Every structure is written in structure tokens, then in C-alpha cells.
Amino acid sequence: SGEAQGRALSGLQPLQVGMMQSLRFISAEALASHPQAARQSLDGVAHNLYPLLFKASYLLEQAEVIRVLLERWPLEEFRLGALLGPSADHPGDLRDRACRACLEACVRGLADHTLWGGGRRRLRVADLTGIRDVQVQGCPCGRALGRWGRTKLLARTCCELQAEPRAARRPVEVLADIFVTGGNFDLVVRALGPDGPAPLRVRCLSFRADSLGPGQLLHVLRLAGPGELRRLEVVHNVRLHAGHVQQLLAQLGFPRLVSLTLPAKAFDAPPTSTPAPDGEDALLTSIARELSRMTQLTELSVAFSTLTGKLQKLLGPLRTPLRVLDLGNCALNHADMAFLANCTHAAHLEVLDLSGHCLVDLFPSTFFRLLGQAAPTLRALTLEECGLADRHVGALSLALGPCRRLQELRFLGNPMSARALRRLFVALCGLPRLQSVEFPVPRDCYPEGSAYPQDELAMSKFDQQKYSAIADDLRALLLRAGRDDIRVSTPLFGSFDPDIQETSNELGTLLLQAFKTALENFSRALKQME
């Protein structure tokens, strides 16, 4: 019977079977595979075995069992990432399974807990973070619930419970990674700023914003609790200028922020501003001062912002060394590169993006020095569209030589021939920890005289048969060198981004609306000229 199974599960020791999973986990799987029996036997299961039964249910995609487990959860904490990670009973890692059925069951079970938990209710903290969004789902159904969908589900559940008189008076604190766009903004605002009692009180640990106005962003971040926030990503279609960024940082502070991503042109002057007579950028100085107050900040992404001659002013005041720095397409000059190569941050960098700069042609000595300084820590390097041609392969190989800890290298969009790529791959075989290389379509595969950098249309028009033969040759080179552990690929339009994938329809609508508005403005200007 189900009750007997529950008692048997409670009495088992964590004996390993085939070094894969324990007898306890096998028993948990057996119980979870029979939802009705599991429901009936939960009263006979020891409280410390609920986490085991939860992971088994998640593995088998038993949404019904997951929901009832959360409703009756007997412990003070529920931490999703920790429960799905490797354990002595089951070494498998399920954190990259953003299974829609299972995650919906978690949130609904959490709501049931506040409604029906009664005297058994002990749950104080529900940590829903720790899920990794990946391109290919490993769950049986293959249907993912991305960060935006999880945000909407949690916000809708919070709003429903706020109107429910039976809900518990003592709130459950819910830790979440939030993704807000124009499509779920109103719902999230109601969830974060309830008018009355809130059975689920949301605390945001990471926050991603897209397709919002500056005022909307400031409002929802105030509600999200900037004092708790660890990661903030403001991306794509949030149009900020330096005045907005200064206001955001000065008013909200973000004392515990570890990672900050700002959208393109975030350091541009406000449209109505006039340059100072002495050439000083007061807004940038103020922004740098606010960043220096973030004593835990170690990751900064400011790609596609013009920072010519301003890098020292921005990064110099920071109190903590940066581990992650994205300066792609920031129009850096000699002074910026000289500062970067000699500053404190260089010796601590683990992830660096310098895409869009002709590094070897314009800054050879400072580029070499920067990589030399970063070599002991550097794990990932991105050099896309840096004008790296055949004549640069020798210098690039020498610059990368000291980077013995490098695991990922991306250099898409560079005009290299197949012969140059072979030479570079020979050098890359000497980097012992290298795991992944994203390389460009060889120049040989395009029509003669093709211009670089390429637009998307030109980039996609290449001889695919020739590319496949060259790619196979490069893989064979790695195999002969005993480095078939290095994954090589050419993602033409960039790596998979789960957040963009999930909200592509909304972003497409926004871009169409922007195009329509631009056409209307152009038409209006033509009429005024007539």
C-alpha cells in the first residue's frame, strides 16, 4: 500500500546502488510514480524525506505529487535550486530543467500551502531561484517555462491570493528572479506593491527589464526592493541616457548589487543638455561616484555605449575589482586601453568582452599587456568583429599563450581564411582548459571582395558546403592533437538567449511600432517641408 511504501521509504538508509542513486531515491521514485498512493502516504513520510520525494517527482514530471508536496511542506524552507542539484542520494543535476508542468505545480502548491496548510504550516521561505534556462529541455514534456513566464505566473498567483480571505496571515517570503516587460508590468506592480495583506511576499534577487519606459523602470525597481537586489539587467528596448542612469543609481542605491548590465547608449548625454565649457562630464562623474558606493559590484556590462576617453573616469573610482567586464563596441581609444591594461581590474578579470575594437592593429602593446595581466584569472574572452585577419594570427596566438585558464573563446565576424584558422587552432590546442570556441565563417566561403564587418544578410550568404568541409577539417585537427574535448561552432547570429527567445513576439511588436512611428514622423517632416 501507499502507506507501507511511505514507512519503508522513511526506514531506508542512503545505500548507493551502482554508484548512481541510493535505495532511498529508488523508493522515492517508486512512490512518486503513483500519485494517488503518494498523496495517501505523505502523513507516513518523515519530514526530512520530503526533499528527496520532491526531486524524484520533478525527475518523473509528476506535477500532481509536486503540488501536494508543496501544499503540505513540513519544513521552514523550500529552496528549489538546492533541491534539484546533485546530492548523495541522486547525483543528477535537474536545475537546467525549466519544466513548465513542474514549475506551475510548485507555485500552485505554494498557494495551496497558504490556503490549506492549517496548523501544519511551517514554511517561511520559498526560494524559487536556481533554475538554468537552456535551449534543449531535458524534461519528458520538453515544454519550458522561462524567466518571463515564471515571473508572470508568480505575479498572477500573488494577486489572486491578495484577494483571498482564507490565505494565511503570516506571509511566506518568496525569493525570485524577476523579468519584467511591458507585457507583464501591471501584474508585477500589483504583486510587488499590494494594497493589503500579501500571503506571498516577493523578494527579488535578480531583475531583468526590457521594453519599459524609464519611469516604469524606476517605479517597479522601487517596489522590487533595491536593497536586496543582487543582479540588475536593463537591456535592449529600455531607452536610457546618462541622466536616467544617474537618477536610477542615486535614488535607489543598490547596496548589495553584484552585477549590473546597462542598455546601449546608456552614457549618452540627455537630448536637452549642453556641453560644459571645461569639457567635464558631470553626469558621468556622478554615475561613477554612485557605482563606487556599490561595494559588492564585480560584474559590469556597458556594451554599445560610447565611452571614448572616459573609461578611467567610469571605472577608476570603483572600490572592488571587476571580475566580469563587457566593453563591446564602446569606441575605446588609446587612453582607455592604456588605463584598462594597467588598472587594478585587469589582474582580476575572469570574463572580458572587447568586441568591435581593432585591437591588434590599433592597440597591440596594450592589448598584449592586458591579456598578460588577466591571464591568471581569465576564463572567457570575446573578440567579435575586431578586424582580426590572417596577418594577425601570429600576434593573437602569442597574446593568448599565457591565458592557461581560458575556457571559452569567441571571435565571430573576423575576416580570417581557413588557412589562418588552422594556424590559430594549432595554437589553441596548447591552452589546457579550453572547452569552447566560436569561430567565424572563413573568408574563403564568401564571394571575393566581401566587406567586413558584415550585415546579417551578407553574413548568411556563404558556401555552406565549403564551410562544412573546413569545419570538419578543424575538428579533425583537434582530434589529432588529442583535443576533441574542445567544442567548436559558428552561431551566426549569436548564442542562444532564452530571455529574448521567450519574449520575441513582444519585442517584434515593439519594433514594428517603433518603425511605424518613425515613418509617421518622416511623413510629417516631409509635409512640413512642402
XYZ file of C-alpha atoms in Angstrom:
530
model
C 0.000 0.000 0.000
C 0.964 3.648 -0.305
C 1.227 3.989 3.490
C 3.540 0.986 3.657
C 5.690 2.460 0.909
C 5.943 5.701 2.896
C 7.070 3.834 6.049
C 9.560 1.800 4.013
C 10.984 4.951 2.452
C 11.459 6.507 5.889
C 13.381 3.472 7.153
C 15.867 3.128 4.312
C 19.477 4.201 4.640
C 21.244 6.064 1.790
C 22.913 2.874 0.427
C 24.231 3.587 -3.086
C 23.190 1.392 -5.999
C 25.761 1.188 -8.780
C 27.249 4.478 -7.545
C 24.336 6.250 -9.218
C 21.460 6.676 -6.794
C 20.532 5.415 -3.361
C 17.894 2.873 -2.453
C 16.033 5.722 -0.779
C 15.834 7.604 -4.060
C 14.726 4.495 -5.955
C 11.964 4.062 -3.364
C 11.039 7.751 -3.684
C 10.741 7.317 -7.463
C 8.532 4.275 -6.987
C 6.234 6.223 -4.664
C 6.164 9.359 -6.847
C 5.228 7.309 -9.902
C 1.868 6.506 -8.234
C 0.324 9.930 -7.430
C -2.720 8.601 -5.586
C -0.594 6.362 -3.369
C 1.831 9.220 -2.741
C -0.969 11.540 -1.634
C -2.365 8.933 0.757
C 1.018 8.045 2.277
C 2.505 11.518 2.882
C 1.490 11.505 6.547
C 3.721 8.466 6.989
C 6.785 10.014 5.343
C 9.417 11.543 7.626
C 9.735 15.302 7.175
C 13.401 15.100 6.207
C 12.491 12.885 3.232
C 10.197 15.443 1.587
C 13.158 16.960 -0.337
C 14.051 13.512 -1.714
C 10.470 12.825 -2.757
C 10.283 16.275 -4.375
C 13.351 15.649 -6.564
C 12.054 12.228 -7.569
C 8.698 13.757 -8.511
C 10.399 16.502 -10.515
C 12.564 13.938 -12.323
C 9.461 11.941 -13.289
C 7.453 15.113 -14.057
C 4.733 14.143 -11.580
C 3.080 17.560 -11.280
C 0.246 16.268 -9.086
C 2.696 14.932 -6.484
C 4.771 18.128 -6.599
C 1.725 20.251 -5.899
C 0.601 18.215 -2.886
C 4.173 18.125 -1.521
C 4.289 21.936 -1.547
C 0.821 22.183 -0.027
C 1.900 20.008 2.902
C 5.570 21.088 3.038
C 6.574 20.491 6.696
C 9.930 22.316 6.721
C 10.672 26.007 7.288
C 12.481 26.408 3.957
C 11.925 25.282 0.378
C 14.919 26.022 -1.884
C 14.291 24.893 -5.443
C 17.851 25.153 -6.782
C 19.335 23.205 -3.883
C 16.656 20.511 -4.076
C 17.235 19.907 -7.793
C 21.031 19.944 -7.597
C 23.334 16.916 -7.098
C 23.052 15.069 -3.806
C 24.344 11.908 -2.168
C 21.063 10.144 -2.958
C 20.904 11.300 -6.588
C 23.977 12.883 -8.227
C 21.984 14.104 -11.229
C 21.549 17.870 -11.716
C 17.999 18.868 -12.685
C 18.487 22.636 -12.448
C 18.514 23.008 -16.238
C 15.002 21.571 -16.449
C 12.695 24.584 -16.524
C 9.761 22.192 -16.860
C 6.502 24.093 -17.283
C 4.309 21.434 -15.640
C 6.604 21.041 -12.626
C 7.192 24.765 -12.042
C 3.487 25.565 -12.348
C 2.806 22.813 -9.805
C 5.389 24.357 -7.441
C 3.730 27.775 -7.485
C 0.206 26.373 -7.231
C 1.273 24.133 -4.372
C 2.775 27.168 -2.658
C -0.578 28.941 -2.990
C -2.371 25.870 -1.604
C 0.020 25.914 1.349
C -1.105 29.419 2.332
C -4.769 28.440 1.913
C -4.958 24.919 3.325
C -1.805 24.374 5.345
C -3.665 24.861 8.609
C -1.769 24.024 11.799
C 0.841 22.093 9.794
C 2.064 25.248 8.076
C 5.728 25.915 8.914
C 7.091 27.241 5.624
C 8.702 30.650 5.985
C 10.963 30.953 2.906
C 10.368 29.622 -0.609
C 13.428 30.191 -2.803
C 12.380 29.743 -6.446
C 15.765 30.766 -7.887
C 18.457 28.458 -9.234
C 16.794 27.316 -12.477
C 19.039 27.490 -15.569
C 17.263 28.285 -18.840
C 18.772 26.218 -21.671
C 17.983 25.681 -25.339
C 17.125 21.976 -25.159
C 14.931 20.834 -22.285
C 15.715 17.531 -20.592
C 12.270 17.002 -19.072
C 9.905 14.415 -20.636
C 7.401 17.015 -21.889
C 10.094 19.277 -23.385
C 7.978 22.358 -22.584
C 9.858 25.103 -20.773
C 8.629 27.931 -18.575
C 11.181 30.714 -18.984
C 12.030 33.525 -16.610
C 9.376 35.851 -18.060
C 6.708 33.138 -17.800
C 7.755 32.269 -14.250
C 7.513 35.950 -13.314
C 4.015 36.221 -14.768
C 2.869 33.015 -13.057
C 4.180 34.098 -9.657
C 2.779 37.629 -10.010
C -0.654 36.346 -11.026
C -0.688 33.884 -8.104
C 0.294 36.665 -5.664
C -2.523 38.886 -6.942
C -5.084 36.089 -6.646
C -4.052 35.343 -3.057
C -4.235 39.016 -2.088
C -7.982 38.822 -2.731
C -8.371 35.524 -0.860
C -9.688 35.878 2.731
C -8.688 32.311 3.660
C -4.993 32.937 2.980
C -2.514 32.731 5.831
C -1.867 35.879 7.839
C 1.817 35.104 8.276
C 3.325 35.594 4.807
C 5.706 33.223 3.084
C 8.778 35.030 1.801
C 9.362 34.122 -1.850
C 12.809 34.688 -3.368
C 12.610 35.073 -7.145
C 14.432 36.077 -10.316
C 12.116 38.614 -11.988
C 11.856 39.505 -15.691
C 9.607 42.493 -16.409
C 8.484 43.846 -19.787
C 5.561 45.957 -20.922
C 3.592 42.711 -21.284
C 3.613 41.802 -17.573
C 4.415 45.192 -15.987
C 0.973 45.913 -14.478
C 0.672 42.428 -12.990
C 4.148 42.581 -11.432
C 3.486 46.042 -9.963
C 0.301 44.760 -8.274
C 2.147 41.728 -6.933
C 5.086 43.719 -5.550
C 3.029 46.573 -4.127
C -0.146 45.072 -2.636
C -2.811 47.328 -1.129
C -3.448 44.933 1.751
C -2.078 41.694 3.288
C 0.118 39.601 0.996
C 0.259 35.844 1.740
C 3.262 35.607 -0.595
C 5.802 38.390 -0.147
C 8.159 38.524 -3.143
C 11.824 39.438 -2.711
C 13.748 39.974 -5.944
C 17.310 38.690 -6.052
C 17.803 39.368 -9.751
C 15.854 41.695 -12.030
C 15.801 41.912 -15.823
C 13.920 44.721 -17.591
C 13.093 45.061 -21.274
C 10.585 47.137 -23.267
C 9.887 49.553 -20.398
C 9.978 53.331 -20.203
C 12.425 54.996 -17.782
C 9.573 55.960 -15.436
C 8.173 52.428 -15.399
C 11.626 51.027 -14.662
C 12.192 53.355 -11.702
C 8.723 52.596 -10.296
C 8.946 48.802 -10.468
C 12.511 48.750 -9.110
C 11.395 50.754 -6.076
C 8.729 48.119 -5.408
C 11.168 45.250 -6.036
C 13.366 46.344 -3.133
C 16.702 47.669 -4.425
C 18.322 46.944 -1.070
C 18.048 43.175 -1.693
C 18.866 43.104 -5.391
C 22.000 41.191 -6.443
C 21.760 41.353 -10.244
C 20.203 44.044 -12.448
C 19.925 43.745 -16.235
C 18.413 46.644 -18.166
C 18.513 45.639 -21.812
C 17.502 46.190 -25.426
C 14.370 48.314 -25.601
C 14.728 50.326 -22.397
C 15.850 53.714 -23.712
C 18.075 55.271 -21.067
C 20.505 58.169 -21.299
C 23.088 59.267 -18.725
C 20.538 61.398 -16.869
C 18.271 58.385 -16.354
C 21.170 56.188 -15.217
C 22.342 58.801 -12.721
C 18.799 59.165 -11.327
C 18.364 55.399 -11.074
C 21.606 54.840 -9.179
C 21.328 57.927 -6.947
C 17.734 57.306 -5.875
C 17.825 53.523 -5.423
C 21.416 52.905 -4.325
C 21.560 49.103 -4.815
C 23.917 48.480 -1.852
C 24.165 44.701 -2.423
C 24.360 44.712 -6.213
C 26.931 42.287 -7.634
C 26.148 42.546 -11.347
C 24.922 45.485 -13.465
C 24.022 45.493 -17.171
C 23.005 48.730 -18.874
C 21.455 49.120 -22.346
C 23.049 50.634 -25.445
C 23.779 54.378 -25.338
C 23.262 54.486 -21.568
C 26.016 57.102 -21.186
C 24.822 59.426 -23.933
C 24.038 62.953 -22.768
C 20.342 63.862 -22.345
C 18.895 65.455 -25.505
C 18.349 68.811 -23.784
C 21.790 69.067 -22.143
C 24.550 71.422 -23.266
C 28.269 70.554 -23.047
C 30.150 72.074 -20.105
C 32.655 74.828 -21.059
C 35.531 72.937 -19.446
C 34.592 69.673 -21.186
C 33.819 67.915 -17.894
C 31.071 65.276 -17.930
C 29.279 65.915 -14.639
C 26.757 63.114 -15.185
C 29.468 60.508 -15.796
C 31.318 61.696 -12.696
C 28.133 61.316 -10.655
C 27.428 57.863 -12.125
C 30.963 56.736 -11.275
C 30.547 58.026 -7.723
C 27.320 56.032 -7.299
C 28.971 52.893 -8.708
C 31.851 53.307 -6.251
C 29.347 53.063 -3.381
C 28.345 49.566 -4.540
C 30.980 47.737 -2.539
C 29.956 44.291 -3.844
C 29.856 45.150 -7.563
C 32.107 42.773 -9.524
C 30.305 42.483 -12.899
C 29.648 45.380 -15.277
C 28.275 45.291 -18.823
C 28.046 48.563 -20.772
C 28.229 47.289 -24.370
C 27.305 49.662 -27.211
C 27.772 52.759 -25.066
C 30.215 55.377 -26.379
C 32.985 55.699 -23.791
C 35.783 57.237 -25.856
C 38.338 58.695 -23.430
C 36.016 58.108 -20.440
C 36.930 54.654 -19.168
C 39.204 55.812 -16.350
C 36.579 58.245 -15.106
C 33.974 55.446 -15.059
C 35.996 52.534 -13.651
C 38.732 54.322 -11.691
C 36.623 55.118 -8.597
C 35.297 51.534 -8.163
C 36.289 50.077 -4.805
C 36.144 46.405 -5.768
C 37.980 44.772 -8.697
C 35.720 43.701 -11.533
C 35.623 40.011 -12.467
C 33.283 40.423 -15.462
C 33.574 43.364 -17.870
C 31.760 43.870 -21.183
C 33.086 46.808 -23.195
C 31.958 45.577 -26.596
C 31.544 48.337 -29.195
C 32.310 51.160 -26.742
C 34.636 53.042 -29.163
C 37.618 52.863 -26.809
C 40.755 54.857 -27.668
C 44.456 54.545 -26.741
C 43.983 56.228 -23.358
C 41.122 53.846 -22.470
C 43.113 50.751 -23.426
C 46.190 52.004 -21.570
C 44.110 52.515 -18.430
C 42.476 49.092 -18.768
C 45.802 47.303 -19.224
C 47.300 48.902 -16.109
C 44.336 49.202 -13.713
C 43.535 47.006 -10.713
C 40.670 45.314 -12.553
C 42.963 43.732 -15.192
C 44.508 41.249 -12.744
C 41.089 40.008 -11.582
C 39.164 39.691 -14.851
C 37.527 36.319 -15.465
C 35.177 37.292 -18.317
C 36.106 40.030 -20.826
C 34.377 41.276 -23.991
C 36.254 43.749 -26.209
C 34.255 43.165 -29.403
C 34.119 45.873 -32.044
C 37.663 47.217 -31.493
C 40.638 46.780 -33.868
C 42.812 45.627 -31.004
C 45.878 44.215 -32.747
C 46.072 46.999 -35.349
C 45.394 49.984 -33.068
C 46.481 48.876 -29.580
C 48.960 45.982 -29.982
C 51.135 46.641 -26.932
C 48.318 47.499 -24.528
C 46.232 44.531 -25.745
C 49.206 42.210 -25.106
C 49.737 43.726 -21.673
C 46.042 43.457 -20.794
C 45.905 39.748 -21.626
C 49.160 39.210 -19.768
C 47.730 40.866 -16.663
C 44.438 38.950 -16.917
C 45.991 35.574 -17.815
C 45.986 34.062 -14.281
C 42.217 34.532 -13.937
C 40.712 34.881 -17.443
C 38.110 32.182 -18.250
C 36.136 33.687 -21.157
C 37.243 36.124 -23.868
C 35.085 37.603 -26.650
C 36.704 39.368 -29.609
C 33.924 39.564 -32.188
C 34.274 41.900 -35.182
C 37.734 43.063 -34.113
C 39.168 43.167 -37.629
C 41.320 40.105 -36.922
C 42.707 38.957 -40.283
C 45.269 36.410 -41.438
C 48.179 38.756 -40.734
C 47.149 38.977 -37.067
C 47.121 35.234 -36.289
C 50.732 35.111 -35.090
C 50.300 38.073 -32.763
C 46.948 36.782 -31.478
C 48.442 33.347 -30.775
C 51.259 34.945 -28.763
C 48.801 37.135 -26.822
C 46.629 34.130 -25.927
C 49.578 31.922 -24.976
C 49.759 32.960 -21.287
C 45.956 32.516 -20.831
C 46.282 28.975 -19.485
C 42.962 29.143 -17.624
C 40.938 30.219 -20.658
C 37.837 28.047 -21.137
C 35.807 29.962 -23.746
C 36.938 31.971 -26.781
C 34.587 33.756 -29.189
C 35.846 35.590 -32.262
C 32.951 35.602 -34.735
C 32.805 38.195 -37.513
C 36.550 38.384 -38.186
C 37.844 38.085 -41.786
C 40.059 35.023 -41.417
C 40.770 32.432 -44.083
C 40.616 28.686 -43.491
C 44.427 28.577 -43.514
C 44.641 31.229 -40.784
C 42.036 29.415 -38.690
C 44.082 26.205 -38.886
C 47.167 28.059 -37.624
C 45.184 29.603 -34.782
C 43.602 26.267 -33.814
C 47.068 24.707 -33.559
C 47.950 27.401 -31.015
C 44.644 26.943 -29.162
C 45.430 23.267 -28.625
C 48.083 24.444 -26.165
C 45.514 26.017 -23.817
C 44.831 23.132 -21.396
C 41.472 24.291 -20.028
C 39.897 25.475 -23.284
C 36.433 23.946 -23.703
C 34.557 26.038 -26.273
C 35.485 28.055 -29.381
C 33.101 30.097 -31.519
C 34.897 30.847 -34.795
C 33.832 32.859 -37.863
C 32.744 31.515 -41.236
C 36.088 31.521 -43.126
C 36.581 34.302 -45.611
C 37.055 31.658 -48.330
C 33.345 30.788 -48.066
C 32.166 34.278 -49.103
C 32.291 35.913 -52.538
C 35.639 37.549 -53.246
C 35.800 41.158 -52.068
C 33.140 40.812 -49.335
C 33.270 43.735 -46.900
C 33.686 43.475 -43.122
C 32.013 43.977 -40.717
C 29.076 42.237 -42.377
C 25.379 42.894 -42.013
C 23.067 39.955 -41.287
C 22.090 39.466 -44.922
C 25.695 39.333 -46.169
C 26.724 37.156 -43.243
C 24.213 34.449 -44.167
C 25.222 34.233 -47.860
C 28.159 31.836 -47.837
C 29.093 28.499 -49.384
C 27.735 26.095 -46.765
C 29.297 23.024 -48.344
C 32.729 24.641 -48.255
C 32.163 25.793 -44.665
C 31.214 22.257 -43.568
C 34.381 20.841 -45.121
C 36.567 23.451 -43.360
C 34.781 22.932 -40.032
C 35.280 19.153 -40.311
C 38.967 19.763 -41.043
C 39.319 21.944 -37.928
C 37.630 19.283 -35.785
C 39.955 16.649 -37.253
C 42.922 18.871 -36.355
C 41.729 18.996 -32.744
C 41.186 15.232 -32.716
C 44.715 14.543 -33.956
C 46.070 16.848 -31.225
C 44.087 14.949 -28.577
C 41.815 17.963 -28.007
C 38.464 16.634 -29.174
C 37.191 17.886 -25.795
C 37.033 21.404 -27.312
C 33.559 22.206 -28.696
C 33.665 24.339 -31.843
C 30.743 26.123 -33.500
C 29.712 29.123 -35.594
C 26.450 30.583 -34.226
C 25.968 33.147 -36.994
C 23.510 35.337 -35.125
C 24.885 34.908 -31.635
C 24.486 32.365 -28.876
C 21.081 31.203 -27.646
C 19.433 33.779 -25.371
C 16.451 32.225 -23.540
C 15.052 35.599 -22.460
C 14.990 37.005 -25.999
C 13.593 33.715 -27.304
C 10.744 33.814 -24.794
C 9.740 37.443 -25.436
C 10.447 37.583 -29.178
C 6.802 38.187 -30.088
C 6.534 41.148 -27.741
C 9.865 42.572 -28.930
C 8.788 42.135 -32.557
C 5.586 44.058 -31.917
C 7.560 46.813 -30.214
C 9.999 47.086 -33.128
C 7.125 47.264 -35.626
C 5.509 50.017 -33.586
C 8.818 51.919 -33.466
C 9.178 51.568 -37.246
C 5.611 52.804 -37.760
C 6.266 55.809 -35.510
C 9.468 56.620 -37.414
C 7.608 56.501 -40.729
C 4.872 58.784 -39.361
C 7.473 61.280 -38.133
C 9.243 61.176 -41.509
C 5.970 61.714 -43.358
C 5.098 64.622 -41.072
C 8.513 66.212 -41.687
C 8.069 65.904 -45.467
C 4.701 67.627 -45.291
C 6.185 70.465 -43.248
C 8.921 70.910 -45.867
C 6.285 71.142 -48.606
